[in-house]
XYZ file of C-alpha atoms in Angstrom:
572
model
C -0.136 0.115 -0.028
C 1.333 3.676 -0.713
C -0.187 6.784 0.658
C 0.530 10.156 -0.118
C -0.668 12.272 3.055
C -1.709 15.877 2.780
C -3.241 18.047 5.711
C -5.276 20.743 3.711
C -7.388 23.632 4.171
C -9.792 21.820 2.220
C -10.477 19.155 -0.557
C -13.355 19.209 -3.355
C -14.059 16.507 -5.876
C -16.604 15.785 -8.235
C -17.583 11.911 -9.738
C -17.331 12.887 -13.582
C -17.256 9.392 -14.951
C -17.096 5.538 -14.237
C -13.657 4.192 -14.973
C -14.406 0.323 -14.478
C -17.265 -1.867 -13.794
C -16.460 -2.243 -10.794
C -17.053 1.367 -9.904
C -19.197 2.537 -6.826
C -22.694 3.902 -7.200
C -22.642 7.220 -6.291
C -24.532 10.605 -6.448
C -22.854 12.962 -9.156
C -22.087 15.966 -7.298
C -19.299 18.233 -5.520
C -18.191 17.322 -2.226
C -16.256 19.529 -0.095
C -14.537 19.102 3.488
C -12.452 21.564 5.120
C -9.498 21.369 7.637
C -8.774 17.454 6.463
C -5.850 15.142 6.362
C -6.799 13.314 2.423
C -4.762 10.048 2.140
C -4.322 9.386 -1.647
C -4.422 5.474 -1.071
C -3.157 3.110 -3.863
C -4.115 -0.626 -2.757
C -1.252 -3.138 -3.594
C -1.353 -6.983 -4.779
C -1.193 -8.346 -1.613
C -2.322 -5.894 0.717
C -4.793 -7.204 4.019
C -6.328 -6.011 6.644
C -3.781 -5.813 8.750
C -1.855 -3.260 6.783
C -5.089 -1.176 6.691
C -4.985 -0.900 10.117
C -1.214 -0.218 10.345
C -1.756 2.521 8.009
C -4.697 3.999 10.226
C -2.670 3.807 13.307
C -0.236 5.733 11.665
C -2.875 8.340 10.656
C -4.205 8.773 13.901
C -0.754 9.429 15.610
C -0.542 12.105 12.653
C -3.733 13.692 13.488
C -2.524 14.030 17.222
C 0.525 15.971 16.135
C -1.636 18.464 13.700
C -4.589 18.972 16.000
C -6.979 17.510 13.419
C -9.566 14.470 13.697
C -10.933 14.702 10.278
C -9.741 12.595 7.149
C -11.337 11.755 3.592
C -9.583 8.199 2.432
C -9.262 9.110 -1.753
C -8.752 5.971 -3.845
C -5.794 7.099 -6.203
C -4.298 4.065 -8.473
C -1.558 6.149 -9.685
C 1.013 5.854 -6.454
C 1.667 2.065 -8.086
C 2.099 -0.329 -10.791
C 1.397 -3.257 -8.901
C -2.078 -2.301 -8.211
C -4.499 -4.735 -6.204
C -7.355 -6.470 -8.058
C -10.488 -3.690 -7.763
C -12.400 -6.045 -5.692
C -9.814 -6.562 -3.325
C -8.612 -3.153 -3.403
C -12.234 -1.613 -2.626
C -12.741 -4.314 0.258
C -9.224 -3.045 2.271
C -10.593 1.134 1.450
C -13.843 -0.198 3.543
C -11.871 -1.816 6.162
C -9.451 1.518 6.786
C -13.346 3.423 6.630
C -14.699 1.641 9.113
C -11.359 0.860 11.452
C -10.917 5.017 11.159
C -14.582 5.035 12.118
C -13.990 2.508 15.140
C -11.189 4.682 16.430
C -13.512 7.863 16.767
C -11.853 9.340 13.622
C -14.425 11.772 11.603
C -14.074 10.147 8.372
C -15.213 10.293 4.508
C -14.317 8.632 1.647
C -14.056 9.581 -2.428
C -15.631 6.991 -4.663
C -13.871 3.962 -5.672
C -13.859 3.516 -9.639
C -14.603 6.783 -10.684
C -12.478 9.558 -12.866
C -13.159 12.629 -9.999
C -12.407 16.551 -10.946
C -9.942 17.508 -7.868
C -9.547 20.912 -6.291
C -7.257 20.659 -2.820
C -5.597 23.467 -1.104
C -2.322 21.650 1.093
C -1.777 23.411 4.222
C 1.982 25.284 4.178
C 3.163 23.606 7.678
C 6.144 21.646 7.640
C 4.128 18.270 8.051
C 1.490 19.242 5.520
C 2.899 16.432 3.457
C 3.864 13.162 3.490
C 4.688 9.801 1.924
C 4.775 6.189 3.214
C 5.052 2.770 1.654
C 3.491 -0.268 3.546
C 5.068 -3.656 2.861
C 3.036 -6.973 2.974
C 4.649 -7.430 6.704
C 2.600 -4.950 7.991
C 5.732 -2.122 8.537
C 5.553 1.018 7.157
C 8.747 2.156 4.972
C 9.084 5.967 5.263
C 11.789 6.204 2.672
C 12.913 4.313 -0.566
C 16.007 2.531 0.151
C 18.998 2.670 -2.085
C 18.491 -1.113 -2.428
C 14.536 -1.396 -3.545
C 14.975 -1.533 -7.287
C 11.275 -2.972 -8.061
C 9.844 0.351 -5.667
C 12.031 2.601 -7.589
C 10.934 1.362 -11.148
C 7.601 1.339 -10.099
C 6.863 4.796 -9.165
C 8.565 6.199 -11.641
C 5.902 7.149 -13.552
C 4.903 10.944 -12.820
C 1.089 11.288 -12.029
C 0.069 13.262 -15.369
C -0.130 12.142 -18.738
C 2.864 14.164 -20.472
C 0.971 13.638 -23.651
C -2.084 15.900 -22.851
C -0.076 18.598 -20.951
C -0.713 22.104 -22.507
C 2.063 23.763 -24.272
C 2.978 26.482 -21.554
C 3.561 23.206 -18.939
C 6.822 24.291 -17.509
C 8.296 20.532 -18.046
C 7.650 20.866 -21.810
C 8.992 24.831 -21.461
C 11.839 23.304 -19.614
C 13.004 20.547 -21.812
C 12.367 22.709 -25.167
C 14.221 25.884 -23.944
C 16.902 23.774 -22.315
C 16.692 24.781 -18.901
C 16.681 21.498 -16.679
C 16.389 18.171 -17.585
C 16.229 14.756 -15.159
C 18.399 12.018 -15.528
C 17.607 8.224 -13.913
C 20.854 7.380 -12.757
C 20.298 10.584 -10.525
C 16.902 10.284 -9.843
C 13.151 11.362 -10.018
C 12.566 14.463 -8.294
C 15.945 15.873 -8.402
C 16.661 18.613 -11.191
C 19.748 18.876 -12.860
C 20.005 22.900 -14.106
C 21.286 23.178 -17.220
C 23.326 26.139 -18.464
C 19.841 28.182 -19.517
C 18.362 27.126 -15.907
C 21.188 27.917 -14.028
C 21.406 31.461 -15.709
C 17.983 31.995 -14.483
C 18.226 30.718 -11.215
C 21.410 32.849 -10.567
C 20.006 36.177 -11.957
C 16.644 35.747 -9.668
C 18.970 34.870 -6.149
C 21.369 37.852 -7.197
C 18.316 40.244 -7.335
C 16.863 38.692 -4.429
C 19.779 39.122 -2.508
C 20.229 42.747 -3.410
C 16.701 43.056 -2.760
C 16.959 41.886 0.920
C 19.751 43.345 1.808
C 18.336 46.772 0.805
C 15.833 46.009 3.670
C 18.182 45.118 5.952
C 18.769 41.148 5.643
C 21.866 39.467 6.121
C 22.940 36.817 4.923
C 23.929 33.570 6.155
C 24.774 30.267 5.001
C 24.354 26.843 7.120
C 25.728 23.274 6.446
C 23.451 20.454 4.694
C 23.668 18.080 7.272
C 22.815 18.389 10.854
C 22.816 16.352 14.164
C 19.750 14.968 15.136
C 19.709 16.528 18.655
C 19.002 19.998 16.992
C 15.421 18.823 15.687
C 14.534 16.968 18.393
C 15.216 20.215 20.453
C 13.195 22.326 18.245
C 10.509 19.389 17.750
C 11.069 18.799 14.032
C 11.912 14.903 15.408
C 9.788 12.815 16.103
C 7.058 14.830 14.427
C 8.537 15.872 11.134
C 10.346 12.398 10.484
C 7.870 10.937 7.726
C 9.296 14.207 5.741
C 13.134 13.695 7.046
C 15.811 11.422 5.174
C 17.057 8.267 7.217
C 19.561 9.102 9.824
C 23.451 8.140 9.061
C 25.987 7.759 11.752
C 29.442 9.893 11.723
C 31.566 9.006 14.884
C 28.428 7.520 16.869
C 26.899 10.576 16.340
C 23.359 10.777 14.160
C 22.932 13.035 11.015
C 20.271 14.101 8.949
C 19.752 16.028 5.870
C 18.215 19.205 7.044
C 15.044 19.752 6.022
C 14.480 23.333 6.527
C 16.543 26.283 7.261
C 15.262 27.741 10.561
C 16.691 25.616 13.132
C 20.128 26.564 12.010
C 19.192 30.505 11.473
C 18.254 29.986 15.905
C 21.396 28.754 16.251
C 22.895 31.691 14.413
C 20.371 33.871 16.439
C 21.736 32.789 19.950
C 25.253 33.842 18.588
C 24.030 37.124 17.680
C 21.344 38.575 19.971
C 21.929 39.561 23.583
C 20.184 42.317 24.062
C 16.704 44.375 22.831
C 19.385 46.775 21.274
C 20.314 43.844 18.615
C 16.760 43.743 17.392
C 15.262 43.413 15.026
C 17.667 40.678 13.409
C 16.923 40.076 10.151
C 18.984 36.852 8.741
C 18.562 35.193 4.926
C 19.828 32.159 3.031
C 19.432 30.713 -0.284
C 19.297 27.535 1.344
C 18.802 24.138 0.174
C 16.546 21.748 1.911
C 15.852 18.013 1.486
C 12.401 16.437 2.089
C 11.123 13.091 1.108
C 8.733 11.963 -1.643
C 7.712 9.394 -3.180
C 9.372 9.219 -7.045
C 6.128 8.537 -8.096
C 4.715 11.740 -7.081
C 7.106 13.997 -7.755
C 6.140 16.595 -10.389
C 8.602 18.761 -12.573
C 10.454 21.762 -10.552
C 7.031 21.951 -8.283
C 7.123 18.778 -6.051
C 11.214 17.805 -5.883
C 13.678 15.891 -3.505
C 15.595 18.901 -2.810
C 15.030 22.681 -3.169
C 16.880 25.748 -2.711
C 14.563 28.175 -0.463
C 14.554 31.993 -0.705
C 14.593 31.898 3.295
C 14.475 34.171 6.359
C 13.579 34.685 9.303
C 13.074 37.861 11.448
C 13.824 38.043 15.125
C 11.565 40.759 16.830
C 9.825 42.235 19.744
C 6.322 42.516 20.729
C 6.417 46.185 19.780
C 8.469 45.387 16.610
C 6.473 43.123 15.132
C 3.617 45.133 13.352
C 6.141 47.686 11.749
C 8.543 44.763 10.399
C 5.369 42.930 9.166
C 4.501 45.978 7.152
C 7.921 45.946 5.637
C 7.471 42.254 4.688
C 4.508 43.059 2.755
C 6.269 46.058 1.083
C 9.012 43.501 0.064
C 6.091 41.034 -1.479
C 5.005 44.113 -3.368
C 7.943 45.056 -5.187
C 9.326 41.778 -5.820
C 6.139 40.839 -7.473
C 6.186 43.875 -9.131
C 9.287 43.583 -11.010
C 8.432 40.125 -11.831
C 5.432 40.685 -13.320
C 2.930 38.955 -11.171
C -0.480 40.211 -11.181
C -3.936 39.482 -9.685
C -2.643 38.468 -6.456
C -4.496 39.131 -3.026
C -3.604 38.389 0.774
C -5.449 35.482 2.492
C -4.933 36.317 6.400
C -4.959 33.302 8.265
C -6.378 32.732 11.561
C -6.742 30.444 14.892
C -10.733 29.307 15.547
C -10.318 28.932 19.096
C -14.212 28.386 19.563
C -14.562 25.341 17.527
C -10.623 23.902 17.408
C -8.745 25.277 20.420
C -6.921 21.798 20.678
C -5.467 22.476 17.488
C -2.999 25.620 18.121
C -0.088 25.364 20.454
C 0.940 28.018 22.976
C -0.626 30.909 25.162
C -3.923 31.689 23.802
C -3.183 35.339 24.512
C 0.133 35.568 23.018
C -1.927 34.083 19.853
C -4.836 37.086 19.858
C -2.281 39.633 20.359
C 0.093 38.151 16.958
C -3.271 38.130 15.247
C -4.468 41.630 15.989
C -1.121 42.775 14.761
C -0.790 41.266 11.970
C -4.524 42.242 10.697
C -3.375 46.014 11.676
C -0.567 45.654 9.575
C -2.763 44.364 6.660
C -4.839 47.536 7.163
C -2.199 49.963 7.611
C -0.702 48.395 4.520
C -4.050 48.866 2.261
C -3.260 45.667 0.273
C -6.112 43.650 -0.358
C -6.688 40.784 1.614
C -9.640 38.166 3.119
C -9.516 36.226 6.289
C -9.416 32.406 6.960
C -10.397 31.070 10.251
C -9.228 28.278 11.394
C -6.384 27.950 8.747
C -3.334 29.609 11.023
C -0.201 27.171 11.714
C -0.072 25.551 14.590
C 2.552 27.601 15.964
C 1.265 30.911 14.866
C -1.048 32.803 12.112
C 0.459 33.602 8.949
C -0.450 35.378 5.559
C -0.642 33.312 2.022
C -0.203 35.062 -1.205
C -3.122 33.521 -3.277
C -3.324 33.785 -6.897
C -5.368 32.055 -9.746
C -3.358 30.005 -12.350
C -4.447 29.719 -16.109
C -7.097 27.184 -15.221
C -8.782 29.427 -12.477
C -7.619 27.583 -9.844
C -6.478 29.118 -6.447
C -2.809 28.245 -5.764
C -0.682 29.999 -2.507
C 2.623 31.600 -4.157
C 4.242 32.315 -0.893
C 3.776 32.354 2.571
C 4.803 34.448 5.999
C 4.363 32.849 9.184
C 4.395 34.086 12.633
C 6.425 32.065 15.204
C 5.112 32.314 19.346
C 5.959 28.573 20.280
C 9.512 27.612 18.618
C 11.192 30.704 20.640
C 10.136 29.135 23.959
C 11.029 26.020 23.066
C 14.581 26.767 22.393
C 15.189 29.408 24.486
C 15.606 32.457 22.099
C 15.654 35.062 24.445
C 16.777 38.922 24.908
C 17.212 41.293 27.483
C 15.073 43.818 27.465
C 15.690 47.463 28.633
C 14.461 46.817 32.096
C 16.992 43.863 32.309
C 14.896 41.395 32.225
C 14.882 38.248 29.864
C 12.205 37.910 27.155
C 11.478 35.459 24.102
C 11.688 36.793 20.426
C 8.575 36.405 18.371
C 9.834 34.808 14.611
C 8.540 35.831 11.327
C 9.194 33.104 9.201
C 9.339 34.267 5.255
C 10.301 33.004 1.795
C 9.159 35.708 -0.741
C 9.430 33.469 -3.891
C 9.262 30.108 -1.990
C 11.708 27.782 -3.197
C 13.316 28.901 -6.631
C 12.458 25.321 -8.182
C 8.865 26.090 -7.871
C 9.117 29.799 -8.668
C 10.506 29.599 -11.657
C 8.139 27.044 -12.878
C 5.555 29.210 -11.952
C 6.975 31.826 -14.057
C 7.640 29.869 -16.864
C 3.812 28.987 -17.621
C 3.006 32.252 -16.574
C 5.048 33.471 -19.313
C 4.580 30.964 -21.631
C 8.863 31.104 -21.617
C 8.852 34.356 -22.468
C 10.636 35.887 -19.655
C 11.784 39.498 -18.683
C 14.917 40.616 -20.793
C 16.943 40.750 -17.328
C 15.864 36.711 -16.584
C 16.243 35.489 -20.159
C 19.372 33.078 -20.568
C 20.283 34.680 -23.861
C 19.566 38.545 -24.733
C 20.521 38.538 -28.306
C 20.573 35.809 -30.823
C 23.294 36.785 -33.708
C 21.826 35.766 -37.295
C 24.174 35.663 -40.448
C 22.831 35.575 -43.895
C 25.551 34.003 -45.697
C 28.782 32.954 -44.818
C 30.087 36.209 -46.150
C 29.115 38.056 -43.200
C 30.164 36.018 -40.550
C 33.366 38.402 -39.861
C 31.782 41.413 -39.473
C 28.786 39.464 -37.151
C 31.742 38.100 -35.254
C 32.791 41.846 -34.582
C 29.156 42.337 -33.203
C 29.026 39.442 -31.267
C 32.223 40.604 -29.205
C 31.011 43.971 -28.942
C 27.995 43.165 -26.835
C 29.567 40.512 -24.914
C 32.134 42.963 -23.875
C 29.400 45.295 -22.613
C 27.906 42.501 -20.321
C 24.993 41.281 -22.523
C 24.261 37.410 -22.618
C 24.665 36.827 -26.673
C 24.943 33.634 -28.753
C 25.665 33.711 -32.777
C 24.055 31.018 -35.258
C 26.245 30.780 -38.119
C 25.081 27.831 -39.604
C 24.352 27.506 -43.113
C 20.560 26.986 -42.779
C 18.347 29.445 -44.257
C 17.828 33.105 -42.683
C 14.019 31.903 -42.207
C 15.144 28.735 -40.207
C 17.452 30.963 -37.919
C 14.970 33.045 -37.289
C 12.276 30.391 -36.739
C 14.730 28.689 -34.171
C 15.271 32.025 -32.375
C 11.746 32.542 -31.605
C 11.129 28.930 -30.439
C 14.300 29.557 -27.995
C 12.065 32.593 -26.923
C 15.308 35.225 -27.229
C 13.997 38.484 -26.863
C 16.110 40.078 -29.971
C 17.278 38.399 -32.815
C 19.801 40.917 -34.940
C 20.132 39.643 -38.561
C 23.377 40.569 -40.632
C 23.546 40.658 -44.247
C 25.357 42.359 -46.986
C 23.344 45.669 -46.284
C 23.998 45.745 -42.230
C 27.681 45.406 -43.008
C 28.263 47.888 -45.512
C 26.302 50.220 -43.325
C 27.652 48.898 -40.024
C 23.918 48.222 -38.709
C 21.982 45.871 -37.469
C 18.074 44.489 -38.321
C 16.527 44.265 -35.105
C 13.847 41.591 -35.032
C 11.661 41.607 -31.576
C 10.496 38.403 -29.906
C 6.840 39.760 -31.082
C 7.967 39.739 -34.799
C 8.661 43.097 -35.257
C 11.716 44.221 -37.121
C 13.698 47.762 -37.028
C 16.232 48.229 -39.744
C 19.336 50.494 -39.599
C 19.816 50.257 -36.137
C 23.467 51.628 -35.090
C 24.660 48.760 -33.002
C 25.817 51.771 -29.986
C 21.612 52.468 -29.803
C 20.745 49.177 -29.765
C 23.210 48.087 -26.995
C 21.595 51.040 -24.765
C 18.190 49.878 -25.443
C 19.220 46.380 -24.195
C 20.830 47.601 -21.289
C 18.500 49.568 -20.272
C 15.836 46.839 -20.566
C 18.225 44.551 -18.187
C 18.920 47.234 -15.856
C 14.763 47.919 -15.409
C 14.684 45.549 -12.401
C 17.413 47.639 -10.466
C 15.259 50.622 -10.099
C 13.687 48.785 -6.819
C 17.349 48.147 -5.357
């Protein structure tokens, strides 16, 4: 049995068509469940009642960690290629449902054997997504071991049918534009950045660093591995263990690949902060983190096993919380303006102490204070926002940046969370002006989220037509004949020496073919050089939208390109 477990704000599904003769009879309508743990379940050949009960017992433990008692069992055949026969699979699913209800879990189930329209909003906290494999020996396998070749082969199939992907899907664009690739020898969910992709990522990282330094952030760097004792102190172990890779030993000490950057930043805080005069402290890092996924559910750059976060943690006093949060909102606004992201809004996610007080850790008075400060900050900032009661993380209120994708589905682009729990657990304190010791409040903030996911989003939103400053190649030089190559090379050298990223096509194809290739590569500008351009020491400039300007002086064209490249720097 394979399970993808998702703690979600909501799930909506609607049965649309029976896929197998054994499909259940069910009313064809829309079903919705809020604040729920969704279990995407693939029942495999040989699964039995013991495995079903073991899976539900593990879910019961997880529900206690996230302060939730509602599940939806969602039959989902795409996690395995070793599926049980339909009637046997339905029997196991029914046993899971019956056993969960006997444990007093509020249990619902999606219909078996149907194609279903699905809409789900997964929560943003670290425990939100986990994946498990249950063997016939009733043991939950939380990770794919290196010697399990059969499992690796079975889970290589991506959920979506690639033949039906829209042309602006980032996986198609990534391949066509030579931005990233995958290799079986490296592993599913582990993207390899090609030269074009590395340029895009580097430009984004450089831009964000300069932008954040303008806002007073200090960049740090933390190691990829860490002693397990730190994660026990923060509480990530054992609660987050399902999403962490297994430990390994160094000189009898247990180490882990880091699944997040915040515990390491908290250690840096302890070295830098003694007094209220040291606050606020804004620490930032382009930090790579490692989280476990079944290879069968990895998804391009969206769901990967290792990803680089545009991460930051701001340590503040109570008096500083609102002002610092307003600055975070302003940073979101400036960055998204540069990136051309429009139509987004903020969702303020608050606790629901009336209906589910058990979900939230810590002092309710501190929760109320943090919630009111964030709400006041949102109002003062003047940005459109909606409130979502009951959608806060278990350690503090948060804001989610929401946007609708090209299919009209609402998605979360980024999140900023308030942490009023972990600082107390770790003793993150400072001396106030009266000489007393107080805990800081931490703002967790990732404006771009992960660079992988953000680049996927940009590719799909722009259809690969990135702004000039982000484009891997600014200018493509195209020669009409071999006679023009000598002059074209002087143009190429001049542009490159001025800092413009330039490539040339000097092969023997027709100019029409060369132009078509440049357009398919989404290059912002192409320069066509023939006999006339060489004689007049000019260039013919063709933009990505097909417009052509003849007789352009190279100096004027270079000035135009530099102006477009510098567009993003007006915010720095």
